[in-house]
Each structure stands twice: as C-alpha cells, then as structure tokens.
CSV table of C-alpha atoms in Angstrom, one decimal:
chain,number,residue,atom,x,y,z
U,1450,MET,CA,107.9,25.0,42.1
U,1451,ARG,CA,109.7,27.6,39.9
U,1452,ILE,CA,107.4,26.6,37.1
U,1453,VAL,CA,104.1,26.1,39.0
U,1454,PHE,CA,104.2,29.4,40.8
U,1455,PRO,CA,104.4,31.8,37.7
U,1456,THR,CA,102.0,29.6,35.7
U,1457,THR,CA,99.4,29.6,38.5
U,1458,LEU,CA,99.7,33.4,39.0
U,1459,LEU,CA,99.4,34.0,35.2
U,1460,CYS,CA,96.3,31.8,35.1
U,1461,PHE,CA,94.7,33.7,38.0
U,1462,TYR,CA,95.5,37.0,36.1
U,1463,GLY,CA,94.1,35.6,32.9
U,1464,PHE,CA,90.8,34.6,34.6
U,1465,PHE,CA,90.1,37.8,36.7
U,1466,SER,CA,91.0,40.0,33.7
U,1467,THR,CA,88.5,38.4,31.4
U,1468,VAL,CA,85.5,38.1,33.7
U,1469,LYS,CA,83.4,40.9,32.2
U,1470,PRO,CA,79.7,40.5,33.0
U,1471,LEU,CA,78.7,43.7,31.3
U,1472,GLU,CA,80.4,43.1,28.0
U,1473,PRO,CA,77.5,41.3,26.3
U,1474,PHE,CA,75.2,44.2,27.3
U,1475,LEU,CA,77.6,47.0,26.5
U,1476,PHE,CA,75.5,48.5,23.7
U,1477,ALA,CA,72.3,48.4,25.9
U,1478,TYR,CA,74.3,50.2,28.6
U,1479,LEU,CA,75.6,52.9,26.4
U,1480,THR,CA,72.3,53.6,24.7
U,1481,GLY,CA,70.2,53.3,27.9
U,1482,PRO,CA,69.4,55.9,30.6
U,1483,ASP,CA,72.8,55.5,32.3
U,1484,LYS,CA,74.8,57.0,29.3
U,1485,ASN,CA,72.0,58.2,27.0
U,1486,LEU,CA,74.0,57.9,23.8
U,1487,THR,CA,72.4,57.3,20.4
U,1488,ALA,CA,73.0,54.2,18.4
U,1489,GLU,CA,74.7,56.2,15.7
U,1490,GLN,CA,77.1,57.7,18.2
U,1491,VAL,CA,78.1,54.3,19.5
U,1492,ASN,CA,78.3,52.6,16.1
U,1493,ASN,CA,79.9,55.3,14.0
U,1494,GLN,CA,81.9,57.4,16.6
U,1495,ILE,CA,82.8,55.3,19.6
U,1496,LEU,CA,83.3,51.6,18.6
U,1497,PRO,CA,85.7,52.5,15.6
U,1498,VAL,CA,88.2,54.0,18.1
U,1499,TRP,CA,89.1,50.5,19.4
U,1500,THR,CA,90.3,49.4,16.0
U,1501,TYR,CA,92.5,52.5,15.5
U,1502,SER,CA,93.9,52.2,19.0
U,1503,TYR,CA,94.6,48.5,18.6
U,1504,LEU,CA,96.5,49.0,15.3
U,1505,SER,CA,98.6,51.9,16.6
U,1506,ALA,CA,99.6,50.1,19.8
U,1507,LEU,CA,100.3,46.6,18.3
U,1508,VAL,CA,103.8,47.0,17.0
U,1509,PRO,CA,105.2,49.2,19.8
U,1510,VAL,CA,103.7,46.8,22.4
U,1511,PHE,CA,105.1,43.8,20.5
U,1512,LEU,CA,108.6,45.2,20.7
U,1513,LEU,CA,108.3,46.7,24.2
U,1514,THR,CA,107.0,43.4,25.5
U,1515,ASP,CA,110.2,41.7,24.6
U,1516,TRP,CA,112.5,44.5,25.5
U,1517,LEU,CA,111.0,45.0,29.0
U,1518,ARG,CA,110.7,41.2,29.5
U,1519,TYR,CA,106.9,40.8,29.7
U,1520,LYS,CA,106.0,41.6,33.3
U,1521,PRO,CA,105.8,45.4,33.0
U,1522,VAL,CA,103.6,45.1,29.9
U,1523,VAL,CA,101.3,42.6,31.7
U,1524,MET,CA,101.0,45.1,34.6
U,1525,SER,CA,100.4,47.9,32.1
U,1526,GLN,CA,97.6,45.8,30.6
U,1527,GLY,CA,96.0,45.6,34.0
U,1528,VAL,CA,96.2,49.3,34.5
U,1529,ALA,CA,94.7,50.0,31.1
U,1530,LEU,CA,91.9,47.6,31.8
U,1531,PHE,CA,91.2,49.3,35.1
U,1532,LEU,CA,91.1,52.7,33.4
U,1533,THR,CA,88.8,51.2,30.7
U,1534,THR,CA,86.3,50.0,33.4
U,1535,ALA,CA,86.6,53.2,35.4
U,1536,LEU,CA,85.9,55.5,32.4
U,1537,LEU,CA,82.9,53.3,31.5
U,1538,LEU,CA,81.5,53.6,35.0
U,1539,TRP,CA,82.2,57.2,35.9
U,1540,THR,CA,82.0,59.2,32.6
U,1541,LYS,CA,79.2,59.9,30.1
U,1542,THR,CA,80.4,62.0,27.2
U,1543,THR,CA,81.2,60.7,23.7
U,1544,ALA,CA,84.8,61.9,24.1
U,1545,ALA,CA,85.2,59.9,27.4
U,1546,MET,CA,83.7,56.8,25.8
U,1547,GLN,CA,86.2,57.2,22.9
U,1548,ALA,CA,89.0,57.4,25.5
U,1549,MET,CA,87.6,54.2,27.1
U,1550,GLN,CA,87.8,52.5,23.7
U,1551,PHE,CA,91.4,53.8,23.2
U,1552,PHE,CA,92.5,52.1,26.5
U,1553,TYR,CA,90.7,48.9,25.6
U,1554,GLY,CA,92.6,48.9,22.3
U,1555,VAL,CA,95.8,49.0,24.4
U,1556,VAL,CA,94.5,46.1,26.5
U,1557,THR,CA,93.8,44.0,23.4
U,1558,ALA,CA,97.3,44.8,22.0
U,1559,SER,CA,98.9,43.8,25.2
U,1560,ASP,CA,97.6,40.2,25.0
U,1561,VAL,CA,100.9,39.4,23.4
U,1562,ALA,CA,102.6,39.9,26.8
U,1563,TYR,CA,100.2,37.6,28.5
U,1564,PHE,CA,100.8,34.7,26.1
U,1565,SER,CA,104.5,35.3,25.8
U,1566,TYR,CA,105.4,35.7,29.5
U,1567,ILE,CA,105.1,32.0,30.3
U,1568,TYR,CA,107.5,31.0,27.5
U,1569,SER,CA,110.3,32.9,29.3
U,1570,VAL,CA,110.0,31.1,32.6
U,1571,ILE,CA,109.4,27.5,31.6
U,1572,ASP,CA,111.2,24.8,29.5
U,1573,HIS,CA,110.3,24.6,25.8
U,1574,ARG,CA,109.0,21.0,26.3
U,1575,ARG,CA,106.2,22.4,28.4
U,1576,TYR,CA,105.1,25.2,26.0
U,1577,ARG,CA,102.1,23.3,24.7
U,1578,LYS,CA,100.7,22.4,28.1
U,1579,ALA,CA,101.3,25.9,29.5
U,1580,THR,CA,99.7,27.5,26.4
U,1581,SER,CA,96.6,25.3,26.9
U,1582,TYR,CA,96.3,26.4,30.5
U,1583,CYS,CA,96.6,30.1,29.7
U,1584,ARG,CA,94.0,29.9,26.8
U,1585,SER,CA,91.7,27.7,28.8
U,1586,VAL,CA,91.5,30.1,31.8
U,1587,GLN,CA,90.8,33.0,29.5
U,1588,LEU,CA,88.0,31.1,27.9
U,1589,LEU,CA,86.7,30.2,31.3
U,1590,GLY,CA,86.8,33.8,32.4
U,1591,TYR,CA,84.8,35.0,29.3
U,1592,THR,CA,82.3,32.2,29.8
U,1593,VAL,CA,81.9,32.9,33.6
U,1594,GLY,CA,81.5,36.6,32.8
U,1595,SER,CA,78.9,36.0,30.2
U,1596,VAL,CA,76.9,33.6,32.4
U,1597,LEU,CA,77.2,35.8,35.4
U,1598,GLY,CA,76.1,38.9,33.5
U,1599,GLN,CA,73.1,36.9,32.0
U,1600,LEU,CA,72.0,35.8,35.5
U,1601,LEU,CA,72.4,39.3,37.0
U,1602,VAL,CA,70.4,40.9,34.2
U,1603,SER,CA,67.7,38.3,33.7
U,1604,PHE,CA,66.8,38.2,37.4
U,1605,ASP,CA,67.4,41.9,37.9
U,1606,LEU,CA,69.8,41.3,40.7
U,1607,MET,CA,72.1,44.2,39.9
U,1608,SER,CA,72.0,47.4,37.9
U,1609,TYR,CA,74.4,47.9,35.1
U,1610,ASN,CA,76.4,50.4,37.2
U,1611,ASN,CA,76.7,47.9,40.1
U,1612,ILE,CA,77.9,45.2,37.7
U,1613,LEU,CA,80.6,47.6,36.6
U,1614,VAL,CA,81.6,48.2,40.2
U,1615,MET,CA,82.0,44.4,40.6
U,1616,THR,CA,84.0,44.3,37.4
U,1617,LEU,CA,86.3,47.0,38.7
U,1618,VAL,CA,87.0,45.0,41.8
U,1619,LEU,CA,87.8,41.9,39.7
U,1620,THR,CA,90.1,44.1,37.6
U,1621,ALA,CA,91.9,45.4,40.7
U,1622,VAL,CA,92.5,41.8,41.8
U,1623,ALA,CA,94.0,41.0,38.4
U,1624,LEU,CA,96.2,44.0,38.6
U,1625,PHE,CA,97.4,43.0,42.1
U,1626,VAL,CA,98.2,39.4,40.9
U,1627,SER,CA,100.2,40.8,37.9
U,1628,CYS,CA,102.4,42.6,40.4
U,1629,LEU,CA,103.3,39.3,42.1
U,1630,LEU,CA,104.6,37.7,38.9
U,1631,PRO,CA,108.3,36.9,38.9
U,1632,MET,CA,110.4,39.0,36.6
U,1633,PRO,CA,111.8,36.9,33.8
U,1634,GLN,CA,115.5,37.0,33.1
U,1635,ARG,CA,115.3,36.3,29.3
U,1636,SER,CA,113.1,37.0,26.4
U,1637,MET,CA,112.8,35.8,22.8
U,1638,PHE,CA,114.7,38.6,21.0
U,1639,PHE,CA,116.3,41.3,23.1
U,1640,HIS,CA,117.4,39.1,26.1
U,1641,ARG,CA,118.5,35.8,24.6
U,1642,ARG,CA,120.0,32.9,26.5
U,1643,GLN,CA,123.4,31.9,25.1
U,1644,THR,CA,125.2,28.7,26.0
U,1645,PRO,CA,128.9,29.0,25.1
U,1646,VAL,CA,130.7,25.8,24.1
U,1647,VAL,CA,134.3,25.1,24.9
U,1648,ARG,CA,136.2,22.8,22.6
U,1649,MET,CA,138.3,20.4,24.6
U,1650,LYS,CA,140.8,17.8,23.6
U,1651,THR,CA,140.4,14.2,24.6
U,1652,ASP,CA,143.3,12.1,26.1
U,1653,GLY,CA,143.4,9.6,23.3
U,1654,ASP,CA,143.6,10.5,19.6
U,1655,GLY,CA,143.5,14.3,20.0
U,1656,THR,CA,139.9,14.7,18.7
U,1657,ALA,CA,137.9,17.5,20.2
U,1658,GLU,CA,134.6,17.2,22.1
U,1659,ASP,CA,132.0,19.9,23.1
U,1660,ASN,CA,131.8,21.0,26.7
U,1661,PRO,CA,128.8,23.3,27.3
U,1662,THR,CA,129.2,25.7,30.1
U,1663,VAL,CA,126.7,27.6,32.1
U,1664,SER,CA,124.3,29.6,29.9
U,1665,THR,CA,124.3,33.4,30.1
U,1666,ILE,CA,121.8,36.1,29.1
U,1667,THR,CA,123.0,38.5,26.5
U,1668,PHE,CA,121.3,41.8,25.5
U,1669,GLU,CA,120.8,42.4,21.8
U,1670,SER,CA,120.8,45.9,20.3
U,1671,CYS,CA,117.6,47.2,18.7
U,1672,SER,CA,119.2,47.3,15.3
U,1673,SER,CA,120.4,43.7,15.5
U,1674,VAL,CA,116.9,42.5,16.6
U,1675,LEU,CA,115.2,44.4,13.8
U,1676,LEU,CA,117.6,42.9,11.3
U,1677,GLN,CA,117.0,39.4,12.6
U,1678,LEU,CA,113.3,40.0,12.5
U,1679,TRP,CA,113.5,41.1,8.9
U,1680,ARG,CA,115.5,38.0,7.9
U,1681,ASN,CA,113.1,35.7,9.7
U,1682,PHE,CA,110.2,37.5,8.0
U,1683,CYS,CA,111.7,37.0,4.5
U,1684,ASP,CA,112.5,33.3,5.2
U,1685,CYS,CA,109.0,32.6,6.5
U,1686,TYR,CA,107.0,34.3,3.8
U,1687,THR,CA,109.0,32.8,1.0
U,1688,SER,CA,107.2,29.5,1.8
U,1689,ARG,CA,104.0,29.3,-0.3
U,1690,LYS,CA,102.3,27.1,2.2
U,1691,LEU,CA,102.9,29.6,5.0
U,1692,LEU,CA,101.9,32.5,2.8
U,1693,TYR,CA,98.5,31.0,1.9
U,1694,TRP,CA,97.7,30.0,5.4
U,1695,SER,CA,98.8,33.4,6.7
U,1696,ALA,CA,96.7,35.1,4.1
U,1697,TRP,CA,93.6,33.3,5.3
U,1698,TRP,CA,94.5,34.0,8.9
U,1699,ALA,CA,94.8,37.8,8.3
U,1700,LEU,CA,91.7,38.1,6.0
U,1701,ALA,CA,89.4,35.9,8.2
U,1702,THR,CA,90.5,37.6,11.5
U,1703,CYS,CA,89.7,40.9,10.0
U,1704,GLY,CA,86.1,39.8,9.2
U,1705,TYR,CA,85.7,38.1,12.5
U,1706,ASN,CA,86.8,41.1,14.5
U,1707,LEU,CA,84.4,43.4,12.5
U,1708,THR,CA,81.5,41.0,13.2
U,1709,VAL,CA,82.1,40.6,16.9
U,1710,ASN,CA,82.7,44.3,17.4
U,1711,TYR,CA,79.4,45.4,15.9
U,1712,VAL,CA,77.1,42.3,16.5
U,1713,GLN,CA,75.3,43.9,19.4
U,1714,VAL,CA,74.3,46.8,17.2
U,1715,LEU,CA,72.8,44.3,14.8
U,1716,TRP,CA,71.0,42.5,17.5
U,1717,GLU,CA,69.4,45.7,18.6
U,1718,HIS,CA,68.3,46.4,15.1
U,1719,VAL,CA,66.7,43.0,14.8
U,1720,GLN,CA,64.8,43.3,18.0
U,1721,PRO,CA,64.6,47.1,18.9
U,1722,SER,CA,63.0,46.9,22.3
U,1723,GLN,CA,64.0,47.5,25.9
U,1724,ASN,CA,64.6,43.8,26.4
U,1725,PHE,CA,66.5,43.1,23.1
U,1726,SER,CA,69.7,42.2,24.9
U,1727,ILE,CA,68.2,40.0,27.6
U,1728,TYR,CA,69.9,36.8,26.2
U,1729,ASN,CA,73.1,38.3,24.9
U,1730,GLY,CA,75.1,36.9,27.8
U,1731,GLY,CA,73.8,33.4,27.3
U,1732,VAL,CA,74.5,33.5,23.6
U,1733,GLU,CA,78.1,34.6,24.3
U,1734,ALA,CA,78.6,31.8,26.8
U,1735,VAL,CA,77.2,29.2,24.4
U,1736,SER,CA,79.4,30.5,21.6
U,1737,ASN,CA,82.5,30.4,23.8
U,1738,LEU,CA,81.8,26.8,24.8
U,1739,MET,CA,81.0,25.7,21.2
U,1740,SER,CA,84.2,27.4,20.0
U,1741,ALA,CA,86.2,25.6,22.7
U,1742,ALA,CA,84.6,22.2,21.8
U,1743,THR,CA,85.3,22.6,18.0
U,1744,ALA,CA,88.9,23.8,18.6
U,1745,TYR,CA,89.5,20.9,21.0
U,1746,GLY,CA,87.9,18.3,18.8
U,1747,ILE,CA,90.0,19.2,15.8
U,1748,GLY,CA,93.1,17.9,17.6
U,1749,PHE,CA,91.7,14.4,17.3
U,1750,THR,CA,91.0,14.4,13.6
U,1751,GLN,CA,93.3,12.5,11.2
U,1752,VAL,CA,93.3,14.7,8.0
U,1753,ARG,CA,96.1,15.5,5.6
U,1754,TRP,CA,95.8,19.3,6.0
U,1755,GLU,CA,98.6,20.0,3.5
U,1756,THR,CA,96.2,18.5,0.8
U,1757,TRP,CA,92.7,19.2,2.1
U,1758,GLY,CA,93.4,22.3,4.3
U,1759,GLU,CA,92.8,25.1,1.8
U,1760,LEU,CA,89.6,23.5,0.6
U,1761,ALA,CA,88.5,23.2,4.2
U,1762,LEU,CA,89.3,26.9,4.7
U,1763,GLY,CA,87.2,27.8,1.7
U,1764,GLY,CA,84.3,25.4,2.5
U,1765,PHE,CA,83.9,26.3,6.1
U,1766,SER,CA,84.4,30.0,5.3
U,1767,GLY,CA,81.5,29.6,2.9
U,1768,LEU,CA,79.3,28.3,5.8
U,1769,GLY,CA,80.5,31.3,7.9
U,1770,ALA,CA,79.5,33.7,5.1
U,1771,ALA,CA,76.1,32.0,4.9
U,1772,ALA,CA,75.7,32.4,8.7
U,1773,LEU,CA,76.6,36.1,8.3
U,1774,PHE,CA,74.0,36.6,5.5
U,1775,LEU,CA,71.4,34.9,7.7
U,1776,MET,CA,72.3,37.2,10.6
U,1777,THR,CA,72.1,40.3,8.3
U,1778,PHE,CA,68.7,39.7,6.7
U,1779,SER,CA,66.8,37.7,9.4
U,1780,SER,CA,64.1,39.4,11.3
U,1781,ASN,CA,64.1,36.6,14.0
U,1782,ILE,CA,66.4,37.3,16.9
U,1783,TRP,CA,66.8,33.5,17.6
U,1784,LEU,CA,68.0,32.8,14.1
U,1785,CYS,CA,70.4,35.7,14.4
U,1786,TYR,CA,71.7,34.3,17.7
U,1787,ALA,CA,72.1,30.8,16.2
U,1788,ALA,CA,73.9,32.1,13.1
U,1789,TYR,CA,76.3,34.0,15.3
U,1790,ILE,CA,77.1,30.9,17.3
U,1791,VAL,CA,77.7,28.9,14.1
U,1792,PHE,CA,79.9,31.7,12.7
U,1793,LYS,CA,82.1,32.1,15.8
U,1794,SER,CA,82.5,28.3,16.2
U,1795,LEU,CA,83.6,27.9,12.5
U,1796,TYR,CA,86.1,30.7,12.9
U,1797,MET,CA,87.6,29.2,16.0
U,1798,LEU,CA,87.8,25.8,14.3
U,1799,LEU,CA,89.6,27.2,11.3
U,1800,ILE,CA,91.9,29.5,13.2
U,1801,THR,CA,93.0,26.5,15.3
U,1802,ILE,CA,93.9,24.6,12.1
U,1803,ALA,CA,95.7,27.6,10.6
U,1804,THR,CA,97.6,28.2,13.8
U,1805,PHE,CA,98.8,24.6,13.9
U,1806,GLN,CA,99.8,24.7,10.2
U,1807,VAL,CA,101.7,27.9,10.5
U,1808,ALA,CA,103.4,26.8,13.7
U,1809,ALA,CA,104.5,23.4,12.5
U,1810,GLY,CA,108.2,23.3,12.0
U,1811,LEU,CA,108.9,26.9,13.2
U,1812,SER,CA,110.9,28.0,16.1
U,1813,MET,CA,109.1,29.9,18.8
U,1814,GLU,CA,110.7,33.1,17.7
U,1815,ARG,CA,109.6,32.7,14.1
U,1816,TYR,CA,106.1,31.6,15.2
U,1817,ALA,CA,105.8,34.7,17.4
U,1818,LEU,CA,106.9,36.9,14.4
U,1819,MET,CA,104.3,35.3,12.1
U,1820,PHE,CA,101.6,35.5,14.7
U,1821,GLY,CA,102.3,39.3,15.1
U,1822,THR,CA,102.6,39.9,11.4
U,1823,ASN,CA,99.4,38.1,10.5
U,1824,SER,CA,97.5,39.9,13.3
U,1825,PHE,CA,98.9,43.2,12.1
U,1826,GLY,CA,97.9,42.5,8.5
U,1827,GLY,CA,94.4,41.6,9.5
U,1828,LEU,CA,94.1,44.6,11.8
U,1829,ALA,CA,95.4,47.0,9.1
U,1830,LEU,CA,92.7,45.7,6.7
U,1831,GLN,CA,90.1,46.0,9.5
U,1832,THR,CA,91.2,49.6,10.1
U,1833,ILE,CA,90.8,50.5,6.4
U,1834,ILE,CA,87.3,48.9,6.3
U,1835,THR,CA,86.3,50.6,9.5
U,1836,ALA,CA,87.5,54.0,8.3
U,1837,VAL,CA,85.7,53.8,5.0
U,1838,VAL,CA,82.5,51.9,5.9
U,1839,VAL,CA,81.8,52.6,9.6
U,1840,ASP,CA,83.4,55.8,10.8
U,1841,SER,CA,81.2,58.9,10.6
U,1842,ARG,CA,84.0,60.7,8.8
U,1843,GLY,CA,83.8,58.0,6.1
U,1844,LEU,CA,80.6,56.6,4.7
U,1845,GLY,CA,79.1,56.1,8.2
U,1846,LEU,CA,76.8,53.3,7.0
U,1847,ALA,CA,74.0,51.9,9.0
U,1848,ILE,CA,74.3,48.5,10.5
U,1849,ILE,CA,72.5,46.4,7.8
U,1850,PRO,CA,74.7,47.8,4.9
U,1851,GLN,CA,77.7,47.2,7.2
U,1852,PHE,CA,76.9,43.6,7.7
U,1853,THR,CA,76.0,43.1,4.0
U,1854,ILE,CA,79.6,44.2,3.3
U,1855,TYR,CA,81.1,41.9,5.9
U,1856,SER,CA,79.0,38.9,4.6
U,1857,SER,CA,80.1,39.6,1.0
U,1858,TYR,CA,83.7,40.0,2.2
U,1859,TYR,CA,83.6,36.6,3.9
U,1860,ALA,CA,81.9,35.0,0.8
U,1861,THR,CA,84.8,36.3,-1.3
U,1862,ILE,CA,87.4,34.7,1.0
U,1863,ALA,CA,85.4,31.4,0.7
U,1864,PHE,CA,85.3,31.6,-3.1
U,1865,VAL,CA,89.0,32.3,-3.5
U,1866,PHE,CA,90.2,29.6,-1.1
U,1867,SER,CA,87.7,27.0,-2.4
U,1868,LEU,CA,89.2,27.5,-5.9
U,1869,ARG,CA,92.7,27.3,-4.4
U,1870,GLY,CA,91.8,24.1,-2.5
U,1871,LEU,CA,90.3,22.5,-5.6
U,1872,PHE,CA,93.5,23.3,-7.5
U,1873,VAL,CA,95.7,21.8,-4.8
U,1874,ILE,CA,93.6,18.6,-4.8
U,1875,TRP,CA,93.7,18.4,-8.7
U,1876,ARG,CA,97.5,18.9,-8.6
U,1877,GLU,CA,97.9,16.1,-6.0
U,1878,LYS,CA,95.8,13.7,-8.0
U,1879,LYS,CA,97.7,14.5,-11.2
U,1880,LYS,CA,101.0,13.7,-9.4
U,1881,VAL,CA,99.6,10.4,-8.3
U,1882,SER,CA,98.4,9.5,-11.8
U,1883,ASN,CA,101.7,10.4,-13.3
U,1884,HIS,CA,103.5,8.3,-10.7
U,1885,ASP,CA,101.2,5.3,-11.4
U,1886,ILE,CA,101.9,5.6,-15.2
U,1887,ASN,CA,105.6,6.0,-14.7
U,1888,PRO,CA,106.9,5.2,-11.3
U,1889,ALA,CA,110.3,6.7,-12.2
U,1890,VAL,CA,108.7,10.2,-12.2
U,1891,THR,CA,109.3,11.9,-8.9
U,1892,SER,CA,107.2,14.4,-7.3
C-alpha cells in the first residue's frame, strides 16, 4: 500500500498535467482573432523565451528538487502550469505571452521532479516498472489531449477560449493531486539513506561478522554534494562509450526540440489558410502513438548495440534529416505531416536506445547526473542556435531558412556518427581477423 498510493497519485498527476487540447493549435490561437498577434511576433519574439527560461531554470531546479525532496517542486510545477494556462487565457500582449512562455519553461525544467519523486518512495527493484508507468501516463495524457483537441476543433464543439478553460480545470485537478503526494524522507544526493554496520565477534574462532542496523537518513552539505557530483561527472565522461552516446543525446535533443517548438509555424507556411491547423491534433496523436510503438518495440530486438549502435545513430539520424528536408521544401501539407511523424518516431526510437546504453551499469545517482548533464548540454546548444537564428535580436530568420538550418544540422549529426559507426565496425572486424590469425592475440 505504501508503494501503490504514491505511484497512483503521481500517475494521476502526470495524466492531468499533460492533457493539453489546445497545444496542437497554439499557433492558430495566437495569430487568430483571440490574440491577434503576427506570425513574426510569435516566431521571433514569443517562442524563443521558452528556450531561455528552460535553460536558466534547469540547474537550479535540478538541485532544489533533491534538496527539497521532490514534492515541493512537483507542486511548484503544477502552480507554474496553472499560471501558464491562465496567462494564455486572460492576457493578450506580446509581453504577457513572453511571461507565459517563461512559466512554461519552468514547467518543462521541473519534469525532473516528476520522474525522480517515485525513486525516493519505492524499492530500487521496482524502478523500471514505476518508470514505465510514469512515462506511459504522460504519453497517454498527451495523446488524449491531442485527440480531444482535434475532435473539439474539427466538429466546432468549443471555441479556443473554452478549450483553455477546460484545460485550466484539468490543471487545477493536477495541482490538487500533487498536494496529496506523501513527502519523501530521502533523496538521491542531499538526504541519503545510510545503513550503519556493527562489527560483532562470533562465539567460535573470534572472526567478525556484519550486523546491519536500522538505516538512517543523513543530510549532506551543499559543498559535499557538489564535490561528489563533480567526481561522478569526471568518472562518467572518461568512458569513451558514454561520451559518444551522450554527445549524440545532447546534439539530437537540441535538433528535436527546435523542430517540435517551431513546427506549427512551418505548417502554417505550407498551408496558409484559416483551416491550416485543422488536423494538427490528429497528427500529434499519431506521432505520439508511433513514437511509443517504436520505443516499446526496440526492447524486443537482439542487437549488439556496443558494435552497431553508433552506425544505427548515424543511419537513422540520416533518415530523420531526410524527413526534415522533406518538411522544409514540400508544398504538400500531408507530406509535411507524414515527414514529421517519421522524424519524431525515429528520434524516440534512438533516444530510447541511447538512454539504455548510458544507463547500463550506472547507479541511479550517476544516471540522474548524466541525464541532467546531457539535457543541459543539448539545451545550451539550442539556446545558442535560438539566439542567433530565431530571435528577433539575432538574425530573426523566417521559418524556411530556419528549418533549412535544422535539417542541415541533423544531416551533419548523421554524417559524423555514420563515419564513427563504420570505424567501430571496421575495428571490430579487424580484431576478429587478428584473433583468427593468431588466437594468442587478445583484444
């Protein structure tokens, strides 16, 4: 019961906080009669704020999550999500929409609390199952939101403003559920569980045996936690295998976030009419389901990823780059939709493989550190590209030049990792050949 209750509550929170029926139609809402903003204002002034906010909040939220033991940050995420929806509903100015994007950046950064909370209240043997529950309900929430939004818009059952009111109610439910979560007693870094061991002598030959006593929670100082994080960081990234997989993780996530953040602007450009976004919700729902299917299916494959993994990263990234180029230069909205689904599914497939390869053999603390570091690296690069390419204070490029850059960026990732993958395979074959010639030669 102690395990089922918090897991169930967290899953309810994850579901209600991700049902966002208006999200696939956000660009149409902002540029329509309700807000009356221009495409240039949305693309070059409003959407970039999310990236800056996400980057600035990521590290403080990562540390505060552990120090405050998860629940307060989960509740803060609910508050920030409520403010995001409220600003979107009741304000109209560019500055207000930028504030809305700022709070949404805080929401995104706080996802670390959602995924970390469960590890503090359950046994490590149940981590995998609990993680699958938490991720699945989030995916379900996004899918339900997309399908619901598609139905409401297609059949003209609700106005955009009424959809937002419904979203606000769902967000309030999520915030209420977060308040019911039990407060964890331990965390990964600041509040660690210590099990002291007493050395006792046996009656016979005088040898000693271990006698574990009741575990206690000890509070670590900030300096000791930062020092331990630095040591773990150095240990993890001295491994070439982890370094290469982490590099792809950061680089590809940067390109994925840029694509997803601005794809609605591209769709509007491909079909600039009042009904251009009529199928956006359905496309997002299909892409979520396809992503889930590919990520789930990879668990049943029998592949030596240590040999073929980097070539797979390069090859499938190449397909993703081709899909991006098709999205960029196609004048057919259906081809654009299909290419987006392919691109998103390929990314989810590869990030699942990369996550597994990075996590294999690492403690939960080190995996959390690498997850945060890789995310921060990708976000830092995304911020640089956004500031230079998208922001009106930088080049302020239109959407087609933007996506040309994103496509070329992904093609570069594909080229580099394909070369690296071919080199790894050649090296492995050479080792096998040398061993066949002289079995005494060791690898």
